[in-house]
Tab-separated table of C-alpha atoms and ligand atoms in Angstrom:
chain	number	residue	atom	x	y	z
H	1	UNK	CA	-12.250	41.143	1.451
H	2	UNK	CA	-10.055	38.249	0.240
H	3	UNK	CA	-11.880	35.104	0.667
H	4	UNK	CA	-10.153	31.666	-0.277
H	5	UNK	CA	-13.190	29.203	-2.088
H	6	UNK	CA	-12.559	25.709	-1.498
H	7	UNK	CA	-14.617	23.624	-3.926
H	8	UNK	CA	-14.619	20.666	-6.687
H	9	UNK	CA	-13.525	21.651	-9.866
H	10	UNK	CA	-16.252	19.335	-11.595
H	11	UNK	CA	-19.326	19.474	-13.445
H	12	UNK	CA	-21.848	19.008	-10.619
H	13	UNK	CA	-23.781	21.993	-8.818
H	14	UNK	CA	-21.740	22.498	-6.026
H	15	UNK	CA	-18.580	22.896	-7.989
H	16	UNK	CA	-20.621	25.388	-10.712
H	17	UNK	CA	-22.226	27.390	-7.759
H	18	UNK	CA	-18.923	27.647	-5.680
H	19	UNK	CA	-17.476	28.794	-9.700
H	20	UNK	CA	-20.339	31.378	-10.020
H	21	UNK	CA	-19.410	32.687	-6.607
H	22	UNK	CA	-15.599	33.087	-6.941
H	23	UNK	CA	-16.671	35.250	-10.102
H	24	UNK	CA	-19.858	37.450	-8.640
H	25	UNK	CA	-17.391	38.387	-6.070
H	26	UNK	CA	-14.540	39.359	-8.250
H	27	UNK	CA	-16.478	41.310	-10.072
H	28	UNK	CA	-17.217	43.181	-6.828
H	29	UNK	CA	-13.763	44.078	-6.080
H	30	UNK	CA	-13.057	41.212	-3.624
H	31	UNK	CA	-9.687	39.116	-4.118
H	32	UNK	CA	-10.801	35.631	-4.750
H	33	UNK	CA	-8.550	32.464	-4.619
H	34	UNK	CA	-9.846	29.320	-5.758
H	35	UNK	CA	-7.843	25.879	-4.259
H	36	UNK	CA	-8.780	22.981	-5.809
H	37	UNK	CA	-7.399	19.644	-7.283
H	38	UNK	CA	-8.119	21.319	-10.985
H	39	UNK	CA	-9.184	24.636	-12.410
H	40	UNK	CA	-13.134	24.303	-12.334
H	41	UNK	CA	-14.284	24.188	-15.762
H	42	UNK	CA	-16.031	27.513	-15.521
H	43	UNK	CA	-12.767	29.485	-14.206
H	44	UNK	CA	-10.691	28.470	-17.429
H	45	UNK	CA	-9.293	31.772	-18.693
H	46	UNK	CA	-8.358	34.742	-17.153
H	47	UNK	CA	-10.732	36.508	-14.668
H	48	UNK	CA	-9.877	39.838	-12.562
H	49	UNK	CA	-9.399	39.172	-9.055
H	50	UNK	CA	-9.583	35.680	-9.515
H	51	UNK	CA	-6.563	33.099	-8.634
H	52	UNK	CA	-6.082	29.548	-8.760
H	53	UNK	CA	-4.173	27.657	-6.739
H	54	UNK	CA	-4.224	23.530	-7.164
H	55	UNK	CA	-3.356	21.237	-4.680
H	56	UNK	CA	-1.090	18.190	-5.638
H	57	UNK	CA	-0.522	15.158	-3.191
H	58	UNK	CA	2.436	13.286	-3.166
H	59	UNK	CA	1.749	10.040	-3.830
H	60	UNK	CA	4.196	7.524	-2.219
H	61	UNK	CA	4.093	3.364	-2.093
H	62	UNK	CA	2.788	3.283	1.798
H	63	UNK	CA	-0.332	5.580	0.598
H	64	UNK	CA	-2.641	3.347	-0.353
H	65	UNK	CA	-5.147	6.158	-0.407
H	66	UNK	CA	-3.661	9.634	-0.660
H	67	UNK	CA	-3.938	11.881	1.598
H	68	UNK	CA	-5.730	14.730	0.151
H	69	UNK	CA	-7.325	16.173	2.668
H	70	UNK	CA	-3.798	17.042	4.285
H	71	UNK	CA	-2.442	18.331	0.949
H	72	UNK	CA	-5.713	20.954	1.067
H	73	UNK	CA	-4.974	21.981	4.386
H	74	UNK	CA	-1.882	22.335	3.887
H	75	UNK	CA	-2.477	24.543	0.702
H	76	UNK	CA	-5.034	26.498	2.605
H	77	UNK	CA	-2.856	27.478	5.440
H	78	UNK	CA	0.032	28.416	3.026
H	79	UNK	CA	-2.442	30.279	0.934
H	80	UNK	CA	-3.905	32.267	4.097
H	81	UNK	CA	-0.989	33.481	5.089
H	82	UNK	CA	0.673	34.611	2.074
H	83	UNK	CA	-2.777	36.115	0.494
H	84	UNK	CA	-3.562	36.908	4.034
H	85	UNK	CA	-7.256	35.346	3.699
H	86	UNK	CA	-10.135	36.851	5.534
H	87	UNK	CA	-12.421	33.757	5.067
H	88	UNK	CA	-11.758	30.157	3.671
H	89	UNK	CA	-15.109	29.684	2.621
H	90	UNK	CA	-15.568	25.566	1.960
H	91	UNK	CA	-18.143	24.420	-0.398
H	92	UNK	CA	-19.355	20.759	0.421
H	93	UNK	CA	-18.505	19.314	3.802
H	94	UNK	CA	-16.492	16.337	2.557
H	95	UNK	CA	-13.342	16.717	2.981
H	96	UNK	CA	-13.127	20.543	2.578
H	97	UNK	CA	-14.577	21.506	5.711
H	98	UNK	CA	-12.646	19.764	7.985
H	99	UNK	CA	-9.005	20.464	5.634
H	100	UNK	CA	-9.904	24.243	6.551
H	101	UNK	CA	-10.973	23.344	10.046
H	102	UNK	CA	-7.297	21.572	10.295
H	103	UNK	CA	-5.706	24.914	8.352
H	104	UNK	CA	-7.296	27.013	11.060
H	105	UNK	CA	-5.843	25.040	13.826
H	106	UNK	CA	-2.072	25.095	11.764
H	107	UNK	CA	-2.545	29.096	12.105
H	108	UNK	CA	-3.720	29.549	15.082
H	109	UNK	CA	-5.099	33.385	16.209
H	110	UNK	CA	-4.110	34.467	12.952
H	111	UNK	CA	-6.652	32.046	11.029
H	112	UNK	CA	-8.801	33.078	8.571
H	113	UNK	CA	-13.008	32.503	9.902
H	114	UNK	CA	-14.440	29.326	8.102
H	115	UNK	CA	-17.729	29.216	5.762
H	116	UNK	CA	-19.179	26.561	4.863
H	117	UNK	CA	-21.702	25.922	2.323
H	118	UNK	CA	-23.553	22.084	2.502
H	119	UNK	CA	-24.936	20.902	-0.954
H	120	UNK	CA	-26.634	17.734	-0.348
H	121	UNK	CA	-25.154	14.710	-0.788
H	122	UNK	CA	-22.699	15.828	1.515
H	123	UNK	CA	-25.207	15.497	4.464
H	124	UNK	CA	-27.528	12.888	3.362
H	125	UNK	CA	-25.543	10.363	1.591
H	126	UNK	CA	-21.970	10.605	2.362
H	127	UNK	CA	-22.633	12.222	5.789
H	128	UNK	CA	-25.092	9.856	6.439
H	129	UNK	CA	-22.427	7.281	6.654
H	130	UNK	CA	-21.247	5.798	9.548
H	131	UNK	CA	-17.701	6.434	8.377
H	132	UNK	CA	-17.897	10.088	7.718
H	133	UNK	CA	-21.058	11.390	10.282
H	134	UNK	CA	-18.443	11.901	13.529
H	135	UNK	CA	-16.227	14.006	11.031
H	136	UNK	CA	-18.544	16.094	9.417
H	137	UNK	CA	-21.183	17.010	12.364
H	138	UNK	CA	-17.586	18.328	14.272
H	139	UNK	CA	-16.724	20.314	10.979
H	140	UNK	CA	-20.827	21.969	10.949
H	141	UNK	CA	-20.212	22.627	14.945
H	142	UNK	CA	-16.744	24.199	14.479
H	143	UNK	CA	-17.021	26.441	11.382
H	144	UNK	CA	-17.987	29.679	12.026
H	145	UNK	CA	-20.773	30.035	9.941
H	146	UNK	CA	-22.529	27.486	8.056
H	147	UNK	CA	-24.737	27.644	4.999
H	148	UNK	CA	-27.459	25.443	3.867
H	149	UNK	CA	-28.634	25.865	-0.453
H	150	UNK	CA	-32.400	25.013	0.451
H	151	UNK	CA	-34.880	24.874	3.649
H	152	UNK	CA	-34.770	21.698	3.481
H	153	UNK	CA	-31.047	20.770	3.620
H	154	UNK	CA	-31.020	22.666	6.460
H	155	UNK	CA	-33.665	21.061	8.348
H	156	UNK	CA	-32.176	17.735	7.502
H	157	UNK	CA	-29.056	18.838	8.694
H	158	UNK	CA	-30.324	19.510	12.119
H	159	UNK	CA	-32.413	16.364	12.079
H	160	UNK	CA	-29.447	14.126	10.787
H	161	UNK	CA	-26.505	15.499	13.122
H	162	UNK	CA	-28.959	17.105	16.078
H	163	UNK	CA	-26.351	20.155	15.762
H	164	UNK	CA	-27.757	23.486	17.222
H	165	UNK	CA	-25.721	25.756	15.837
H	166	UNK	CA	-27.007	28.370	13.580
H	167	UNK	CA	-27.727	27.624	10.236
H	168	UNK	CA	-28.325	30.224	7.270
H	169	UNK	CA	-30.185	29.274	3.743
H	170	UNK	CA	-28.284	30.746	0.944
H	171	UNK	CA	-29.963	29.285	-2.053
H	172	UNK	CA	-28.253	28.408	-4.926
H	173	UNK	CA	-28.315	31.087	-8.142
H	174	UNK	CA	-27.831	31.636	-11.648
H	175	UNK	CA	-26.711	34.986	-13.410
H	176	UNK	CA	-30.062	36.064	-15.197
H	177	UNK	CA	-28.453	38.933	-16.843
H	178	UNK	CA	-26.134	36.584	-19.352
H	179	UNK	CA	-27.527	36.747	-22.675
H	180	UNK	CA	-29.481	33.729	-23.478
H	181	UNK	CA	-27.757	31.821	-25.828
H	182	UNK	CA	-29.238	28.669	-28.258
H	183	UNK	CA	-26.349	26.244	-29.005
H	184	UNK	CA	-26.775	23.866	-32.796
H	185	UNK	CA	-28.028	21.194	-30.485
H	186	UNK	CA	-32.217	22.019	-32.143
H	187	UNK	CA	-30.956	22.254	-35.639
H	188	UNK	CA	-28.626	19.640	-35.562
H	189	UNK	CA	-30.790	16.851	-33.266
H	190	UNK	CA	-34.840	17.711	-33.997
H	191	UNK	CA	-34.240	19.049	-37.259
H	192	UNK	CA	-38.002	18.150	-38.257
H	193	UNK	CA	-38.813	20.109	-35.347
H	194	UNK	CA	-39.042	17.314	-33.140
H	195	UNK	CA	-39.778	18.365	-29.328
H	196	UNK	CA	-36.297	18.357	-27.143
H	197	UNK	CA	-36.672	16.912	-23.819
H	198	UNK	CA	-32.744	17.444	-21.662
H	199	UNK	CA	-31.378	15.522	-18.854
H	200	UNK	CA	-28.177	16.551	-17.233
H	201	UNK	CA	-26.656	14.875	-14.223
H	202	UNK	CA	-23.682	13.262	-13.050
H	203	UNK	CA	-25.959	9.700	-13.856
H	204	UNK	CA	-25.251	8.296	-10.192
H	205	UNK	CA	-28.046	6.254	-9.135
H	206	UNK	CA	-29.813	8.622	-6.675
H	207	UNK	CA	-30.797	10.770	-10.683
H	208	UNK	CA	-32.736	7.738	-11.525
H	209	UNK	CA	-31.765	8.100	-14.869
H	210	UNK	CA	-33.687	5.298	-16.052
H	211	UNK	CA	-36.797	7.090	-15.264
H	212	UNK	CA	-35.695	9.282	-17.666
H	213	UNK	CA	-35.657	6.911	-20.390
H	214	UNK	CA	-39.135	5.575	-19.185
H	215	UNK	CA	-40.638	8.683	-19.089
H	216	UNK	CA	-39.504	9.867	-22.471
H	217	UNK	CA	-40.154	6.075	-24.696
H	218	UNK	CA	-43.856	7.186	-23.177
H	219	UNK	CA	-43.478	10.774	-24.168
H	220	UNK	CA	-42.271	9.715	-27.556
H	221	UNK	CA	-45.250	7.038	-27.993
H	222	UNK	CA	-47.091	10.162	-28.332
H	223	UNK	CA	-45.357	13.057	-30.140
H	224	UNK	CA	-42.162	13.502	-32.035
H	225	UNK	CA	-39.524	13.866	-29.838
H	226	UNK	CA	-35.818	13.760	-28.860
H	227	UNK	CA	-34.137	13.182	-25.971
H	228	UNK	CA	-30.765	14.790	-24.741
H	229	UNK	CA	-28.401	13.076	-22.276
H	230	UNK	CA	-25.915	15.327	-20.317
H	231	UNK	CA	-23.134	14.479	-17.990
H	232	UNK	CA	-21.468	11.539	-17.449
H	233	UNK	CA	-21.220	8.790	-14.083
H	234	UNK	CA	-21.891	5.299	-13.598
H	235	UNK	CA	-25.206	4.395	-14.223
H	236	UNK	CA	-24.398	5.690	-18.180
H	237	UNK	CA	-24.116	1.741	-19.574
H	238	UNK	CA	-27.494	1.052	-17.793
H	239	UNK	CA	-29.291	3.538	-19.491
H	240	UNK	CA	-27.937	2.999	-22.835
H	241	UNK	CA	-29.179	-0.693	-22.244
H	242	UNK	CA	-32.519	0.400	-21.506
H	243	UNK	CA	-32.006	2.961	-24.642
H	244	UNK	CA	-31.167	-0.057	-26.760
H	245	UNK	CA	-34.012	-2.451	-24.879
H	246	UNK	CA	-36.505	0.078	-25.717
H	247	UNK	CA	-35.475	0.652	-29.385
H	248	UNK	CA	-34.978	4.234	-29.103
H	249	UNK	CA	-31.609	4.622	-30.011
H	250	UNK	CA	-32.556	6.631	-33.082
H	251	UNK	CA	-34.117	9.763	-30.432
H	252	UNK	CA	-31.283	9.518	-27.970
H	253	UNK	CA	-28.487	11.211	-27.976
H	254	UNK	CA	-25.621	10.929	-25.323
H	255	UNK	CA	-23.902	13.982	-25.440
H	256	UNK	CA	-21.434	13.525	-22.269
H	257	UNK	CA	-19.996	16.387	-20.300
H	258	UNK	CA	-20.617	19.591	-21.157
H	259	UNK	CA	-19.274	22.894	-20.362
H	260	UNK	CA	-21.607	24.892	-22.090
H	261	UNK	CA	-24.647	23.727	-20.529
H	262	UNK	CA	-26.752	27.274	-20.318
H	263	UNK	CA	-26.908	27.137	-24.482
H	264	UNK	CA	-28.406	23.094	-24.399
H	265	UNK	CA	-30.664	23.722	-21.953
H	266	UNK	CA	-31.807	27.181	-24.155
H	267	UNK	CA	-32.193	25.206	-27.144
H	268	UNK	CA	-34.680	22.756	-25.132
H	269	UNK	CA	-38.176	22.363	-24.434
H	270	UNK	CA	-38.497	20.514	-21.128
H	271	UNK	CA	-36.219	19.304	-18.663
H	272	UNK	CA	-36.187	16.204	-16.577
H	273	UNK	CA	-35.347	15.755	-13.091
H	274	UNK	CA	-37.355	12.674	-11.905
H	275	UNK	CA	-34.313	12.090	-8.913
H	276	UNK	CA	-34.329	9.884	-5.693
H	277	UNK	CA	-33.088	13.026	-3.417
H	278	UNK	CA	-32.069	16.463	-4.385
H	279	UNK	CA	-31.452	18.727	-2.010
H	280	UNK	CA	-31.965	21.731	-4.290
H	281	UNK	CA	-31.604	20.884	-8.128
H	282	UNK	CA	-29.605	23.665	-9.625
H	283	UNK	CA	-29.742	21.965	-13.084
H	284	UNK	CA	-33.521	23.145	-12.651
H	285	UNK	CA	-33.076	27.194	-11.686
H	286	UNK	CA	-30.526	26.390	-14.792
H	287	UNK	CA	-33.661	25.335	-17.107
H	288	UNK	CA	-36.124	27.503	-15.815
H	289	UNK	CA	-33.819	30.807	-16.291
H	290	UNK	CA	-33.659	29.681	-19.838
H	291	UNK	CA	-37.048	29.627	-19.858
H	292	UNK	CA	-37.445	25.692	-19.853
H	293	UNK	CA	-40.147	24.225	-17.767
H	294	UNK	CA	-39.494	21.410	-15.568
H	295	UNK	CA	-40.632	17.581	-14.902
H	296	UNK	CA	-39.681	15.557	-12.069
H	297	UNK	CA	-39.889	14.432	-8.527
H	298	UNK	CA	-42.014	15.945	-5.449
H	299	UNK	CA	-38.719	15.358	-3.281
H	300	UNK	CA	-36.061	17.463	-0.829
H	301	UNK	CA	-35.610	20.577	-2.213
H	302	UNK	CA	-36.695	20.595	-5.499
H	303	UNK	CA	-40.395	22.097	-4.280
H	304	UNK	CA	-38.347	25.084	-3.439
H	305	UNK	CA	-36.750	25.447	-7.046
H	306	UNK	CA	-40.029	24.422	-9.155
H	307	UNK	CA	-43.442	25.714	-8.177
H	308	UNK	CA	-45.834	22.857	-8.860
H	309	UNK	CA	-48.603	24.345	-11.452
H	310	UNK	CA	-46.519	27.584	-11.739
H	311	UNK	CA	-42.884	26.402	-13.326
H	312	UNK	CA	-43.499	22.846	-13.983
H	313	UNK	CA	-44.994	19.779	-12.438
H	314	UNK	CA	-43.621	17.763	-9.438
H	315	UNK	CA	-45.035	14.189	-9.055
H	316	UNK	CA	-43.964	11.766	-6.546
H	317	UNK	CA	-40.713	9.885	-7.101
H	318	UNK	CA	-40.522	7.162	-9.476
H	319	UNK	CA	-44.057	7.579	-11.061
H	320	UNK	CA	-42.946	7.779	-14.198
H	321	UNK	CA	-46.532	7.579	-15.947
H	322	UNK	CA	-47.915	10.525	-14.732
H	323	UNK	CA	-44.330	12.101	-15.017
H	324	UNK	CA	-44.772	11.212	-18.701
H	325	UNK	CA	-48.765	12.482	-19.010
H	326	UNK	CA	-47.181	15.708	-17.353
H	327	UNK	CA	-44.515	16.503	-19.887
H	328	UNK	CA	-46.956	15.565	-22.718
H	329	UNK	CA	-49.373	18.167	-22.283
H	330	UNK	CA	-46.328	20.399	-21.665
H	331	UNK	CA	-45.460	19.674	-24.718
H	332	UNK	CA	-48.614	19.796	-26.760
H	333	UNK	CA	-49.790	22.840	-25.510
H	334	UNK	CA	-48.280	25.841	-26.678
H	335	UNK	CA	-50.129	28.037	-24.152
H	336	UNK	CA	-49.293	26.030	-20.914
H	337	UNK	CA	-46.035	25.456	-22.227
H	338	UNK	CA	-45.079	29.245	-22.969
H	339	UNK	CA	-46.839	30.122	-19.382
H	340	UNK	CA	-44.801	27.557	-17.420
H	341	UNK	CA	-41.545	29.033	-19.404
H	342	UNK	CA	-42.374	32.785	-18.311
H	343	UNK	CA	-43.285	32.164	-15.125
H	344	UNK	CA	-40.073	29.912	-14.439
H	345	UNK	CA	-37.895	32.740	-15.680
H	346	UNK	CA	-39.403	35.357	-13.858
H	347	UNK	CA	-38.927	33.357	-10.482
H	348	UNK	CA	-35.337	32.684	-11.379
H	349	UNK	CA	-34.607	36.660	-12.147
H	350	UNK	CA	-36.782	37.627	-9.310
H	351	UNK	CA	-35.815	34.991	-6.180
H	352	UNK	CA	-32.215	33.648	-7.434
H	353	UNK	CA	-30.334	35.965	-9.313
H	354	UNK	CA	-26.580	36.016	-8.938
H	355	UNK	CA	-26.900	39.602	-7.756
H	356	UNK	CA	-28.757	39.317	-4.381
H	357	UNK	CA	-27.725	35.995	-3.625
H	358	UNK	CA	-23.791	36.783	-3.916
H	359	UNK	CA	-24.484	39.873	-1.814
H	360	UNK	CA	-25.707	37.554	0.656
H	361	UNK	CA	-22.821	35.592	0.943
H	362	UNK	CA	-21.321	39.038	1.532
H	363	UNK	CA	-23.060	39.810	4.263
H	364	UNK	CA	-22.835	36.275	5.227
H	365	UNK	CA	-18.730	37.175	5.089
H	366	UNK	CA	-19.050	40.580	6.432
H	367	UNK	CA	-20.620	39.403	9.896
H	368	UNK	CA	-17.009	37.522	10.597
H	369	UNK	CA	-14.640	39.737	9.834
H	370	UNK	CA	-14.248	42.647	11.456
H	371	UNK	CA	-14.569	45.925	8.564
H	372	UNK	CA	-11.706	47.020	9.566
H	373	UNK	CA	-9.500	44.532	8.312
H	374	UNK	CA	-7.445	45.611	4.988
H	375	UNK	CA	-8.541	44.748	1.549
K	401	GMT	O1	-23.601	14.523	-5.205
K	401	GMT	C1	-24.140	15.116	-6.110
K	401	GMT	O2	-25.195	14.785	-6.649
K	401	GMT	C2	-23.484	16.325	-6.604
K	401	GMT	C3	-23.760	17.530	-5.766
K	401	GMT	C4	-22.843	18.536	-6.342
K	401	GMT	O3	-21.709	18.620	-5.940
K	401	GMT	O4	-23.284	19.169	-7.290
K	401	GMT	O5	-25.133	17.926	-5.872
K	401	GMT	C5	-25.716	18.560	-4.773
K	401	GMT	O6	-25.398	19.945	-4.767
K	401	GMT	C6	-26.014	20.736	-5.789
K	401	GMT	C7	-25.523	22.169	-5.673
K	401	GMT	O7	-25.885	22.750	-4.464
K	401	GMT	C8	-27.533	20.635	-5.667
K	401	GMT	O8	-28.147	21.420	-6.682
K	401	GMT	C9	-27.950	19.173	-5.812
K	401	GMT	O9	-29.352	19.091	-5.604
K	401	GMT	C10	-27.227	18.307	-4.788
K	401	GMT	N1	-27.474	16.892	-5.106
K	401	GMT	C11	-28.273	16.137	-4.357
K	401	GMT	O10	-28.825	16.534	-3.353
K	401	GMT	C12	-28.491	14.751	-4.866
């Protein structure tokens, strides 16, 4: 099969998941091109079966906005023809899915079929805009099959855009059969063996990052402790304001992007995820395959991800006391701590390895395109 993956080459979930994808099915003999504005930060290097091809928009002085989304389509229906692409496969609806839908309509009967995968924020923030809803419920209706990463981003899809169409879950994954790696972050930031609490998000305002901060000045009333920031995005100034306010400057650490993310999170104790909306949370699978129970919020699909009790503890959004109470008897507990660690890696090797869930999207793949079609 030779499947085109249209993603962002960034550090946020849908990007990495698109990334893990692209390399899952390489590995399984497929012919994978990746078009993007940038080589995702994953796909550096060289990988077998793996292409890149980047799209670049001419800027002129008329554009006051530049038209990417004609640039991708454009690059998608050269690339389809001259890699002769079974299936553009288009991960988050905005502006991918309709770029392919326009490629398809360039190439006519000899289009490739169109996948695509919805992340989240694609439906309920940006595609709950008036602006973007007309575009994006036309690009669910006209793809040929559409994917949702959790139960309930799909039943928010149909509620949102009342489309009937057939939607599949595909949740997100992790390869459980990398090595676990520690990175220096323990030995060089809790080097009294302080506890290491991790954050990672792109710090827009739906990750209530602040909650973070509350949760861990309570956390570190009680026990020695350090805090790890991750990622980078606007609401960075207001947390290092609350940092400073709070006088914890000493236990937080801002480490910005990162792309080795698995090795932090392995050298951690808890992670926190106390968002607004997340329609799955991959950061979380991320955590609990490293063994790394999880706090944060009873919301979207996170319940799906984190078993409340089982993996960590879910508490309703924004209740940052009883987030806090939560993580401190994580903490101070070896026992509960150490069963909330296996039991979160099990679930990740046994419900969303990279194994069954790529061979999903296979099948997902296969049930377009006729078998016998070359490659
Ligand atoms: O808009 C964002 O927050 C980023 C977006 C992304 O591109 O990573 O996140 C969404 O997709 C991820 C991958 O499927 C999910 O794990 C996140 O839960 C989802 N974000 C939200 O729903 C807020």
């Amino acid at each position: 099969m030779k499947v085109a993956i249209v993603c962002y080459p960034t550090h946020g979930g849908s990007g990495v998941v698109a990334s893990e994808l692209a390399l899952g099915l390489a590995r399984r003999g497929h012919r994978v091109h990746i078009v993007s504005y940038a080589v995702p930060f994953r796909l550096r290097g060289f990988h077998p079966n793996l292409h890149m091809h980047e799209v670049e928009v001419s800027t002129y002085p008329l554009f006051k906005y530049p038209p990417y989304t004609l640039a991708l389509a454009t690059k998608l229906a050269q690339v389809a023809v001259d890699e002769e692409i079974d299936v553009i496969h288009a991960h988050y609806a905005v502006p991918h899915a309709v770029s392919a839908f326009l490629a398809r309509q360039i190439l006519g009967g000899q289009a490739p079929k169109i996948v695509t995968t919805l992340h989240g924020t694609d439906i309920t923030l940006v595609g709950a805009d008036e602006s973007f809803h007309r575009v994006i419920k036309f690009a669910i209706e006209v793809s040929d099959a559409v994917t949702t990463v959790s139960e309930y981003l799909r039943a928010r899809t149909i509620e949102e855009f009342a489309v009937e169409r057939p939607i599949e879950v595909v949740y997100n994954f992790v390869d459980t059969s990398r090595p676990l790696r520690q990175s220096a972050a323990r030995a060089h930031w809790a080097p009294r063996g302080e506890k290491i609490l991790v954050h990672a998000s792109n710090f827009r305002p739906v990750k209530r990052a602040g909650d973070v901060v509350a949760i861990f000045d309570l956390v570190r009333r009680r026990l020695p402790a350090k805090l790890l920031l991750v990622g980078e995005g606007p609401d960075r100034i207001m947390v290092r304001d609350l940092v400073k306010d709070l006088g914890r400057q000493e236990d937080v650490h801002f480490l910005g992007e990162q792309d080795d993310l698995e090795s932090i999170l392995a050298s951690s104790d808890l992670l926190l995820i106390p968002s607004g909306e997340e329609s799955f949370g991959l950061v979380a699978l991320e955590a609990a395959a490293a063994g790394v129970p999880v706090v944060g919020s009873r919301v979207g699909g996170l319940p799906e991800v984190v078993v409340h009790g089982e993996t960590g503890y879910l508490l309703p959004v924004g209740e940052t006391g009883p987030m806090a109470e939560a993580a401190i008897s994580v903490l101070s507990t070896p026992a509960e701590w150490k069963r909330l660690s296996q039991a979160g890696r099990k679930r990740a090797t046994e419900r969303f390895d990279a194994a069954s869930i790529v061979a999903q999207y296979e099948r997902v793949y296969e049930k377009l395109v006729p078998l016998s079609r070359p490659g």
